[in-house]
Amino acid sequence: MTSTLLVTGGTGTLGRIVTPLLRDAGCDVRVLSRRGHESGDGIEFVTGDLATGEGIDAAVDGTETVVHCAGSAKGDEDKTRNLVQAAAAVGVQHLVYISVVGAERIPVISGVDRAMFGYFASKRAAERIVADSGLPWTTLRATQFHDLILTTARQMAKMPVIPAPSGVRFQPIDAGEVATRLVELSLGKPSGFVPDIAGPRVYEMKELLRSYLRAAHRNRLIMPVRLPGKAARAVRAGANLAPEHAVGHRTWEDFLAERLR
């Protein structure tokens, strides 16, 4: 007998990899999306909005496991609360959430902190909602995806001089490797917080930018800029890194070579 799983954010960077993996594992997969998509190839699409709550009750109805991949720069806690309320009402047996390494270690207190690192605070608030939901749950924290670093680098390279935060390091990981781990967790028993997952190497921001510029055959001046605030201080101290969990194999260089070839 197959089980029905709902994936939120199933068309995003992570969700679009998770969804076919779950289908191939023999699950009946339902994807919640704000925009309409035609169901097919063993995947059912339903329309709903986590921000407003519209369509969520119908989306979770009949599901045993919810894999919450939907994420944004802000408002994750409100979306997660709406999802949790709907999931609890139908007795979902396993809520799986993807968060970010450092969510519990980066203090987001001032307006300056929130402007630059509000994403971490939003993820931490969503973590608490999941943990306090009364539902059986699993939360996996991952470092930044290669895709996000690439998007950031492309945006920054539009400027003639790139301001690179000094002392800030990242440990980017391949989204496919995170997806594989998330599927394993989704098919297993609820486990609470599980060990973090991180990429194979730690890079300074200027290293990531220089690698991108070389791969894209572009020339830009990189200027170091020191970010203010307690959150930035925590990041400079490595709060967003997990070197002890460097389980990823695909490097930033591998990713660029394939994506920009």
PDB file of C-alpha atoms in Angstrom:
ATOM      1  CA  MET A   1       0.000   0.000   0.000  1.00  0.00           C
ATOM      2  CA  THR A   2       1.437   3.375  -0.988  1.00  0.00           C
ATOM      3  CA  SER A   3       1.378   6.414   1.274  1.00  0.00           C
ATOM      4  CA  THR A   4       0.324   9.899   0.238  1.00  0.00           C
ATOM      5  CA  LEU A   5       2.806  12.698   0.791  1.00  0.00           C
ATOM      6  CA  LEU A   6       2.241  16.408   0.318  1.00  0.00           C
ATOM      7  CA  VAL A   7       5.202  18.523  -0.781  1.00  0.00           C
ATOM      8  CA  THR A   8       5.014  22.281  -0.322  1.00  0.00           C
ATOM      9  CA  GLY A   9       7.293  24.308  -2.548  1.00  0.00           C
ATOM     10  CA  GLY A  10       7.354  21.362  -4.927  1.00  0.00           C
ATOM     11  CA  THR A  11       8.250  23.550  -7.900  1.00  0.00           C
ATOM     12  CA  GLY A  12      11.127  25.345  -6.160  1.00  0.00           C
ATOM     13  CA  THR A  13      14.871  24.668  -6.129  1.00  0.00           C
ATOM     14  CA  LEU A  14      14.627  21.840  -3.601  1.00  0.00           C
ATOM     15  CA  GLY A  15      11.048  20.683  -4.044  1.00  0.00           C
ATOM     16  CA  ARG A  16      11.344  19.980  -7.757  1.00  0.00           C
ATOM     17  CA  ILE A  17      14.081  17.459  -6.940  1.00  0.00           C
ATOM     18  CA  VAL A  18      12.355  15.986  -3.886  1.00  0.00           C
ATOM     19  CA  THR A  19       9.072  15.370  -5.691  1.00  0.00           C
ATOM     20  CA  PRO A  20      10.239  12.870  -8.363  1.00  0.00           C
ATOM     21  CA  LEU A  21      12.459  11.117  -5.820  1.00  0.00           C
ATOM     22  CA  LEU A  22       9.431  10.476  -3.630  1.00  0.00           C
ATOM     23  CA  ARG A  23       7.422   9.298  -6.615  1.00  0.00           C
ATOM     24  CA  ASP A  24      10.205   6.919  -7.651  1.00  0.00           C
ATOM     25  CA  ALA A  25      10.233   5.577  -4.086  1.00  0.00           C
ATOM     26  CA  GLY A  26       6.649   4.417  -4.623  1.00  0.00           C
ATOM     27  CA  CYS A  27       4.789   7.233  -2.903  1.00  0.00           C
ATOM     28  CA  ASP A  28       1.655   8.968  -4.072  1.00  0.00           C
ATOM     29  CA  VAL A  29       2.876  12.544  -4.305  1.00  0.00           C
ATOM     30  CA  ARG A  30       0.780  15.683  -4.106  1.00  0.00           C
ATOM     31  CA  VAL A  31       2.332  19.109  -4.658  1.00  0.00           C
ATOM     32  CA  LEU A  32       0.956  22.342  -3.256  1.00  0.00           C
ATOM     33  CA  SER A  33       1.608  25.311  -5.527  1.00  0.00           C
ATOM     34  CA  ARG A  34       0.295  28.863  -5.711  1.00  0.00           C
ATOM     35  CA  ARG A  35      -0.051  28.506  -9.481  1.00  0.00           C
ATOM     36  CA  GLY A  36      -1.985  25.863 -11.311  1.00  0.00           C
ATOM     37  CA  HIS A  37      -0.083  22.959 -12.844  1.00  0.00           C
ATOM     38  CA  GLU A  38      -1.402  20.010 -14.781  1.00  0.00           C
ATOM     39  CA  SER A  39      -1.149  16.764 -12.843  1.00  0.00           C
ATOM     40  CA  GLY A  40       0.642  13.891 -14.502  1.00  0.00           C
ATOM     41  CA  ASP A  41       3.596  11.532 -14.463  1.00  0.00           C
ATOM     42  CA  GLY A  42       2.480  10.194 -11.111  1.00  0.00           C
ATOM     43  CA  ILE A  43       2.319  13.606  -9.422  1.00  0.00           C
ATOM     44  CA  GLU A  44      -0.859  15.425  -8.403  1.00  0.00           C
ATOM     45  CA  PHE A  45      -0.799  19.230  -8.264  1.00  0.00           C
ATOM     46  CA  VAL A  46      -3.167  21.233  -6.098  1.00  0.00           C
ATOM     47  CA  THR A  47      -3.467  24.994  -5.867  1.00  0.00           C
ATOM     48  CA  GLY A  48      -3.169  26.825  -2.573  1.00  0.00           C
ATOM     49  CA  ASP A  49      -1.444  29.674  -0.777  1.00  0.00           C
ATOM     50  CA  LEU A  50       0.412  29.093   2.469  1.00  0.00           C
ATOM     51  CA  ALA A  51       0.494  32.831   3.183  1.00  0.00           C
ATOM     52  CA  THR A  52      -3.304  33.227   3.162  1.00  0.00           C
ATOM     53  CA  GLY A  53      -4.259  29.664   4.068  1.00  0.00           C
ATOM     54  CA  GLU A  54      -6.397  29.324   0.945  1.00  0.00           C
ATOM     55  CA  GLY A  55      -6.558  25.751  -0.347  1.00  0.00           C
ATOM     56  CA  ILE A  56      -4.387  24.238   2.395  1.00  0.00           C
ATOM     57  CA  ASP A  57      -7.155  22.213   4.055  1.00  0.00           C
ATOM     58  CA  ALA A  58      -7.912  20.441   0.792  1.00  0.00           C
ATOM     59  CA  ALA A  59      -4.219  19.935   0.092  1.00  0.00           C
ATOM     60  CA  VAL A  60      -3.483  18.135   3.377  1.00  0.00           C
ATOM     61  CA  ASP A  61      -6.675  16.067   3.356  1.00  0.00           C
ATOM     62  CA  GLY A  62      -5.808  12.381   3.122  1.00  0.00           C
ATOM     63  CA  THR A  63      -2.053  12.840   3.483  1.00  0.00           C
ATOM     64  CA  GLU A  64       0.090  10.998   6.000  1.00  0.00           C
ATOM     65  CA  THR A  65       3.316  12.960   5.580  1.00  0.00           C
ATOM     66  CA  VAL A  66       3.941  16.607   4.737  1.00  0.00           C
ATOM     67  CA  VAL A  67       7.347  17.652   3.393  1.00  0.00           C
ATOM     68  CA  HIS A  68       7.568  21.401   3.898  1.00  0.00           C
ATOM     69  CA  CYS A  69      10.044  22.739   1.319  1.00  0.00           C
ATOM     70  CA  ALA A  70       8.383  26.080   0.657  1.00  0.00           C
ATOM     71  CA  GLY A  71      10.529  28.989   1.760  1.00  0.00           C
ATOM     72  CA  SER A  72      10.994  32.689   1.151  1.00  0.00           C
ATOM     73  CA  ALA A  73      13.035  35.639   2.348  1.00  0.00           C
ATOM     74  CA  LYS A  74      10.429  36.467   4.977  1.00  0.00           C
ATOM     75  CA  GLY A  75       7.180  35.220   6.415  1.00  0.00           C
ATOM     76  CA  ASP A  76       8.142  31.567   6.762  1.00  0.00           C
ATOM     77  CA  GLU A  77       6.742  31.435  10.274  1.00  0.00           C
ATOM     78  CA  ASP A  78       3.263  32.579   9.191  1.00  0.00           C
ATOM     79  CA  LYS A  79       3.171  30.128   6.298  1.00  0.00           C
ATOM     80  CA  THR A  80       4.349  27.304   8.544  1.00  0.00           C
ATOM     81  CA  ARG A  81       1.711  28.149  11.146  1.00  0.00           C
ATOM     82  CA  ASN A  82      -1.046  27.949   8.552  1.00  0.00           C
ATOM     83  CA  LEU A  83       0.278  24.619   7.315  1.00  0.00           C
ATOM     84  CA  VAL A  84       0.632  23.166  10.811  1.00  0.00           C
ATOM     85  CA  GLN A  85      -2.926  24.094  11.752  1.00  0.00           C
ATOM     86  CA  ALA A  86      -4.323  22.373   8.680  1.00  0.00           C
ATOM     87  CA  ALA A  87      -2.078  19.327   9.118  1.00  0.00           C
ATOM     88  CA  ALA A  88      -3.030  18.932  12.780  1.00  0.00           C
ATOM     89  CA  ALA A  89      -6.723  19.071  11.933  1.00  0.00           C
ATOM     90  CA  VAL A  90      -6.461  15.991   9.680  1.00  0.00           C
ATOM     91  CA  GLY A  91      -3.986  14.071  11.840  1.00  0.00           C
ATOM     92  CA  VAL A  92      -0.876  14.150   9.651  1.00  0.00           C
ATOM     93  CA  GLN A  93       1.577  11.540  10.969  1.00  0.00           C
ATOM     94  CA  HIS A  94       4.878  13.168   9.995  1.00  0.00           C
ATOM     95  CA  LEU A  95       5.813  16.779   9.288  1.00  0.00           C
ATOM     96  CA  VAL A  96       9.239  17.187   7.691  1.00  0.00           C
ATOM     97  CA  TYR A  97      10.795  20.653   7.582  1.00  0.00           C
ATOM     98  CA  ILE A  98      13.900  22.002   5.866  1.00  0.00           C
ATOM     99  CA  SER A  99      15.630  24.805   7.749  1.00  0.00           C
ATOM    100  CA  VAL A 100      19.000  26.531   7.603  1.00  0.00           C
ATOM    101  CA  VAL A 101      22.242  25.933   9.497  1.00  0.00           C
ATOM    102  CA  GLY A 102      22.730  28.675  12.057  1.00  0.00           C
ATOM    103  CA  ALA A 103      19.051  29.458  12.603  1.00  0.00           C
ATOM    104  CA  GLU A 104      19.457  28.917  16.340  1.00  0.00           C
ATOM    105  CA  ARG A 105      22.869  30.621  16.583  1.00  0.00           C
ATOM    106  CA  ILE A 106      22.464  33.889  14.714  1.00  0.00           C
ATOM    107  CA  PRO A 107      20.892  36.622  16.891  1.00  0.00           C
ATOM    108  CA  VAL A 108      18.515  38.793  14.896  1.00  0.00           C
ATOM    109  CA  ILE A 109      17.683  41.613  17.263  1.00  0.00           C
ATOM    110  CA  SER A 110      18.110  45.039  15.705  1.00  0.00           C
ATOM    111  CA  GLY A 111      16.671  46.454  12.520  1.00  0.00           C
ATOM    112  CA  VAL A 112      20.122  46.147  10.957  1.00  0.00           C
ATOM    113  CA  ASP A 113      20.255  42.452  11.896  1.00  0.00           C
ATOM    114  CA  ARG A 114      16.824  41.835  10.450  1.00  0.00           C
ATOM    115  CA  ALA A 115      17.498  43.705   7.228  1.00  0.00           C
ATOM    116  CA  MET A 116      20.491  41.489   6.429  1.00  0.00           C
ATOM    117  CA  PHE A 117      19.780  38.215   8.236  1.00  0.00           C
ATOM    118  CA  GLY A 118      16.033  38.179   8.824  1.00  0.00           C
ATOM    119  CA  TYR A 119      15.829  34.909   6.891  1.00  0.00           C
ATOM    120  CA  PHE A 120      17.534  33.098   9.769  1.00  0.00           C
ATOM    121  CA  ALA A 121      15.106  34.528  12.307  1.00  0.00           C
ATOM    122  CA  SER A 122      12.145  33.553  10.161  1.00  0.00           C
ATOM    123  CA  LYS A 123      13.464  30.012   9.819  1.00  0.00           C
ATOM    124  CA  ARG A 124      14.057  29.769  13.578  1.00  0.00           C
ATOM    125  CA  ALA A 125      10.511  30.912  14.279  1.00  0.00           C
ATOM    126  CA  ALA A 126       9.187  28.307  11.833  1.00  0.00           C
ATOM    127  CA  GLU A 127      11.304  25.633  13.541  1.00  0.00           C
ATOM    128  CA  ARG A 128       9.628  26.446  16.845  1.00  0.00           C
ATOM    129  CA  ILE A 129       6.172  26.249  15.289  1.00  0.00           C
ATOM    130  CA  VAL A 130       6.964  22.797  13.900  1.00  0.00           C
ATOM    131  CA  ALA A 131       8.400  21.593  17.216  1.00  0.00           C
ATOM    132  CA  ASP A 132       5.400  22.922  19.176  1.00  0.00           C
ATOM    133  CA  SER A 133       2.801  21.686  16.696  1.00  0.00           C
ATOM    134  CA  GLY A 134       1.930  18.498  18.552  1.00  0.00           C
ATOM    135  CA  LEU A 135       2.608  16.607  15.320  1.00  0.00           C
ATOM    136  CA  PRO A 136       5.395  14.032  14.929  1.00  0.00           C
ATOM    137  CA  TRP A 137       8.147  15.982  13.164  1.00  0.00           C
ATOM    138  CA  THR A 138      11.625  16.012  11.682  1.00  0.00           C
ATOM    139  CA  THR A 139      13.721  19.104  10.937  1.00  0.00           C
ATOM    140  CA  LEU A 140      16.854  19.127   8.809  1.00  0.00           C
ATOM    141  CA  ARG A 141      19.120  22.184   8.701  1.00  0.00           C
ATOM    142  CA  ALA A 142      21.194  22.688   5.559  1.00  0.00           C
ATOM    143  CA  THR A 143      23.760  25.251   4.511  1.00  0.00           C
ATOM    144  CA  GLN A 144      23.111  27.519   1.522  1.00  0.00           C
ATOM    145  CA  PHE A 145      22.458  25.848  -1.826  1.00  0.00           C
ATOM    146  CA  HIS A 146      24.830  26.433  -4.717  1.00  0.00           C
ATOM    147  CA  ASP A 147      21.857  27.845  -6.637  1.00  0.00           C
ATOM    148  CA  LEU A 148      21.342  30.618  -4.064  1.00  0.00           C
ATOM    149  CA  ILE A 149      25.014  31.566  -4.106  1.00  0.00           C
ATOM    150  CA  LEU A 150      24.921  31.712  -7.903  1.00  0.00           C
ATOM    151  CA  THR A 151      21.827  33.928  -7.910  1.00  0.00           C
ATOM    152  CA  THR A 152      23.487  36.253  -5.391  1.00  0.00           C
ATOM    153  CA  ALA A 153      26.725  36.388  -7.376  1.00  0.00           C
ATOM    154  CA  ARG A 154      24.870  37.200 -10.591  1.00  0.00           C
ATOM    155  CA  GLN A 155      22.985  40.038  -8.932  1.00  0.00           C
ATOM    156  CA  MET A 156      26.121  41.466  -7.340  1.00  0.00           C
ATOM    157  CA  ALA A 157      28.049  41.235 -10.617  1.00  0.00           C
ATOM    158  CA  LYS A 158      25.625  43.689 -12.198  1.00  0.00           C
ATOM    159  CA  MET A 159      27.476  46.411 -10.287  1.00  0.00           C
ATOM    160  CA  PRO A 160      30.816  47.721 -11.555  1.00  0.00           C
ATOM    161  CA  VAL A 161      32.274  47.283  -8.063  1.00  0.00           C
ATOM    162  CA  ILE A 162      31.094  44.329  -5.962  1.00  0.00           C
ATOM    163  CA  PRO A 163      30.827  44.915  -2.200  1.00  0.00           C
ATOM    164  CA  ALA A 164      31.895  41.617  -0.613  1.00  0.00           C
ATOM    165  CA  PRO A 165      31.169  41.209   3.119  1.00  0.00           C
ATOM    166  CA  SER A 166      34.572  40.768   4.747  1.00  0.00           C
ATOM    167  CA  GLY A 167      35.085  37.787   7.042  1.00  0.00           C
ATOM    168  CA  VAL A 168      31.834  36.164   5.887  1.00  0.00           C
ATOM    169  CA  ARG A 169      32.122  32.528   4.849  1.00  0.00           C
ATOM    170  CA  PHE A 170      29.749  30.020   3.320  1.00  0.00           C
ATOM    171  CA  GLN A 171      29.699  26.238   2.993  1.00  0.00           C
ATOM    172  CA  PRO A 172      27.462  25.749  -0.038  1.00  0.00           C
ATOM    173  CA  ILE A 173      25.849  22.412  -0.750  1.00  0.00           C
ATOM    174  CA  ASP A 174      24.252  20.777  -3.758  1.00  0.00           C
ATOM    175  CA  ALA A 175      20.445  20.907  -3.659  1.00  0.00           C
ATOM    176  CA  GLY A 176      20.276  17.346  -5.006  1.00  0.00           C
ATOM    177  CA  GLU A 177      22.245  16.019  -2.055  1.00  0.00           C
ATOM    178  CA  VAL A 178      19.925  17.796   0.364  1.00  0.00           C
ATOM    179  CA  ALA A 179      16.906  16.444  -1.515  1.00  0.00           C
ATOM    180  CA  THR A 180      18.188  12.876  -1.224  1.00  0.00           C
ATOM    181  CA  ARG A 181      18.624  13.248   2.528  1.00  0.00           C
ATOM    182  CA  LEU A 182      15.231  14.898   2.932  1.00  0.00           C
ATOM    183  CA  VAL A 183      13.541  12.030   1.105  1.00  0.00           C
ATOM    184  CA  GLU A 184      15.277   9.507   3.381  1.00  0.00           C
ATOM    185  CA  LEU A 185      13.952  11.378   6.387  1.00  0.00           C
ATOM    186  CA  SER A 186      10.467  11.667   4.901  1.00  0.00           C
ATOM    187  CA  LEU A 187      10.261   7.894   4.417  1.00  0.00           C
ATOM    188  CA  GLY A 188      11.541   7.235   7.928  1.00  0.00           C
ATOM    189  CA  LYS A 189      10.214   7.830  11.402  1.00  0.00           C
ATOM    190  CA  PRO A 190       9.832  11.295  12.946  1.00  0.00           C
ATOM    191  CA  SER A 191      13.190  12.153  14.513  1.00  0.00           C
ATOM    192  CA  GLY A 192      13.042  15.760  15.740  1.00  0.00           C
ATOM    193  CA  PHE A 193      16.202  17.695  14.925  1.00  0.00           C
ATOM    194  CA  VAL A 194      18.593  15.563  12.895  1.00  0.00           C
ATOM    195  CA  PRO A 195      22.290  16.258  12.174  1.00  0.00           C
ATOM    196  CA  ASP A 196      22.948  19.234   9.905  1.00  0.00           C
ATOM    197  CA  ILE A 197      23.959  18.733   6.298  1.00  0.00           C
ATOM    198  CA  ALA A 198      26.646  20.915   4.730  1.00  0.00           C
ATOM    199  CA  GLY A 199      28.821  21.182   1.658  1.00  0.00           C
ATOM    200  CA  PRO A 200      32.349  19.798   1.352  1.00  0.00           C
ATOM    201  CA  ARG A 201      34.223  23.122   1.566  1.00  0.00           C
ATOM    202  CA  VAL A 202      34.107  26.455   3.364  1.00  0.00           C
ATOM    203  CA  TYR A 203      34.717  29.542   1.225  1.00  0.00           C
ATOM    204  CA  GLU A 204      35.084  33.230   1.931  1.00  0.00           C
ATOM    205  CA  MET A 205      32.525  35.281   0.068  1.00  0.00           C
ATOM    206  CA  LYS A 206      35.233  36.868  -2.075  1.00  0.00           C
ATOM    207  CA  GLU A 207      36.389  33.380  -3.145  1.00  0.00           C
ATOM    208  CA  LEU A 208      32.887  32.473  -4.284  1.00  0.00           C
ATOM    209  CA  LEU A 209      32.584  35.714  -6.219  1.00  0.00           C
ATOM    210  CA  ARG A 210      35.971  35.352  -7.889  1.00  0.00           C
ATOM    211  CA  SER A 211      35.181  31.783  -8.928  1.00  0.00           C
ATOM    212  CA  TYR A 212      31.913  32.933 -10.450  1.00  0.00           C
ATOM    213  CA  LEU A 213      33.539  35.817 -12.313  1.00  0.00           C
ATOM    214  CA  ARG A 214      36.176  33.487 -13.787  1.00  0.00           C
ATOM    215  CA  ALA A 215      33.590  30.926 -14.846  1.00  0.00           C
ATOM    216  CA  ALA A 216      31.357  33.633 -16.353  1.00  0.00           C
ATOM    217  CA  HIS A 217      34.314  35.352 -18.066  1.00  0.00           C
ATOM    218  CA  ARG A 218      33.570  38.651 -16.383  1.00  0.00           C
ATOM    219  CA  ASN A 219      35.794  41.272 -14.768  1.00  0.00           C
ATOM    220  CA  ARG A 220      34.726  43.167 -11.674  1.00  0.00           C
ATOM    221  CA  LEU A 221      36.505  44.869  -8.809  1.00  0.00           C
ATOM    222  CA  ILE A 222      35.681  43.294  -5.448  1.00  0.00           C
ATOM    223  CA  MET A 223      35.671  45.643  -2.478  1.00  0.00           C
ATOM    224  CA  PRO A 224      35.587  44.258   1.094  1.00  0.00           C
ATOM    225  CA  VAL A 225      32.832  45.716   3.278  1.00  0.00           C
ATOM    226  CA  ARG A 226      32.413  45.051   6.997  1.00  0.00           C
ATOM    227  CA  LEU A 227      28.788  44.399   7.924  1.00  0.00           C
ATOM    228  CA  PRO A 228      27.481  45.888  11.186  1.00  0.00           C
ATOM    229  CA  GLY A 229      25.359  44.236  13.871  1.00  0.00           C
ATOM    230  CA  LYS A 230      25.304  41.231  16.169  1.00  0.00           C
ATOM    231  CA  ALA A 231      24.017  38.861  13.481  1.00  0.00           C
ATOM    232  CA  ALA A 232      26.896  39.770  11.176  1.00  0.00           C
ATOM    233  CA  ARG A 233      29.353  39.227  14.026  1.00  0.00           C
ATOM    234  CA  ALA A 234      27.920  35.744  14.588  1.00  0.00           C
ATOM    235  CA  VAL A 235      28.210  34.933  10.888  1.00  0.00           C
ATOM    236  CA  ARG A 236      31.840  36.099  10.834  1.00  0.00           C
ATOM    237  CA  ALA A 237      32.401  33.710  13.744  1.00  0.00           C
ATOM    238  CA  GLY A 238      31.037  30.850  11.626  1.00  0.00           C
ATOM    239  CA  ALA A 239      27.512  30.466  13.040  1.00  0.00           C
ATOM    240  CA  ASN A 240      26.218  29.630   9.555  1.00  0.00           C
ATOM    241  CA  LEU A 241      28.756  26.847   9.012  1.00  0.00           C
ATOM    242  CA  ALA A 242      28.817  23.159   9.927  1.00  0.00           C
ATOM    243  CA  PRO A 243      32.335  21.878   9.148  1.00  0.00           C
ATOM    244  CA  GLU A 244      31.718  18.837  11.330  1.00  0.00           C
ATOM    245  CA  HIS A 245      28.860  17.882   8.987  1.00  0.00           C
ATOM    246  CA  ALA A 246      30.608  18.395   5.641  1.00  0.00           C
ATOM    247  CA  VAL A 247      28.881  15.394   4.088  1.00  0.00           C
ATOM    248  CA  GLY A 248      28.251  16.898   0.654  1.00  0.00           C
ATOM    249  CA  HIS A 249      30.441  15.857  -2.268  1.00  0.00           C
ATOM    250  CA  ARG A 250      29.706  18.305  -5.078  1.00  0.00           C
ATOM    251  CA  THR A 251      31.820  21.437  -4.783  1.00  0.00           C
ATOM    252  CA  TRP A 252      31.072  25.005  -5.832  1.00  0.00           C
ATOM    253  CA  GLU A 253      33.587  24.593  -8.649  1.00  0.00           C
ATOM    254  CA  ASP A 254      31.814  21.427  -9.859  1.00  0.00           C
ATOM    255  CA  PHE A 255      28.502  23.267  -9.841  1.00  0.00           C
ATOM    256  CA  LEU A 256      29.835  26.269 -11.767  1.00  0.00           C
ATOM    257  CA  ALA A 257      31.540  24.070 -14.371  1.00  0.00           C
ATOM    258  CA  GLU A 258      28.235  22.397 -15.151  1.00  0.00           C
ATOM    259  CA  ARG A 259      25.913  25.379 -14.836  1.00  0.00           C
ATOM    260  CA  LEU A 260      28.004  27.894 -16.769  1.00  0.00           C
ATOM    261  CA  ARG A 261      29.486  25.653 -19.454  1.00  0.00           C
TER     262      ARG A 261
END
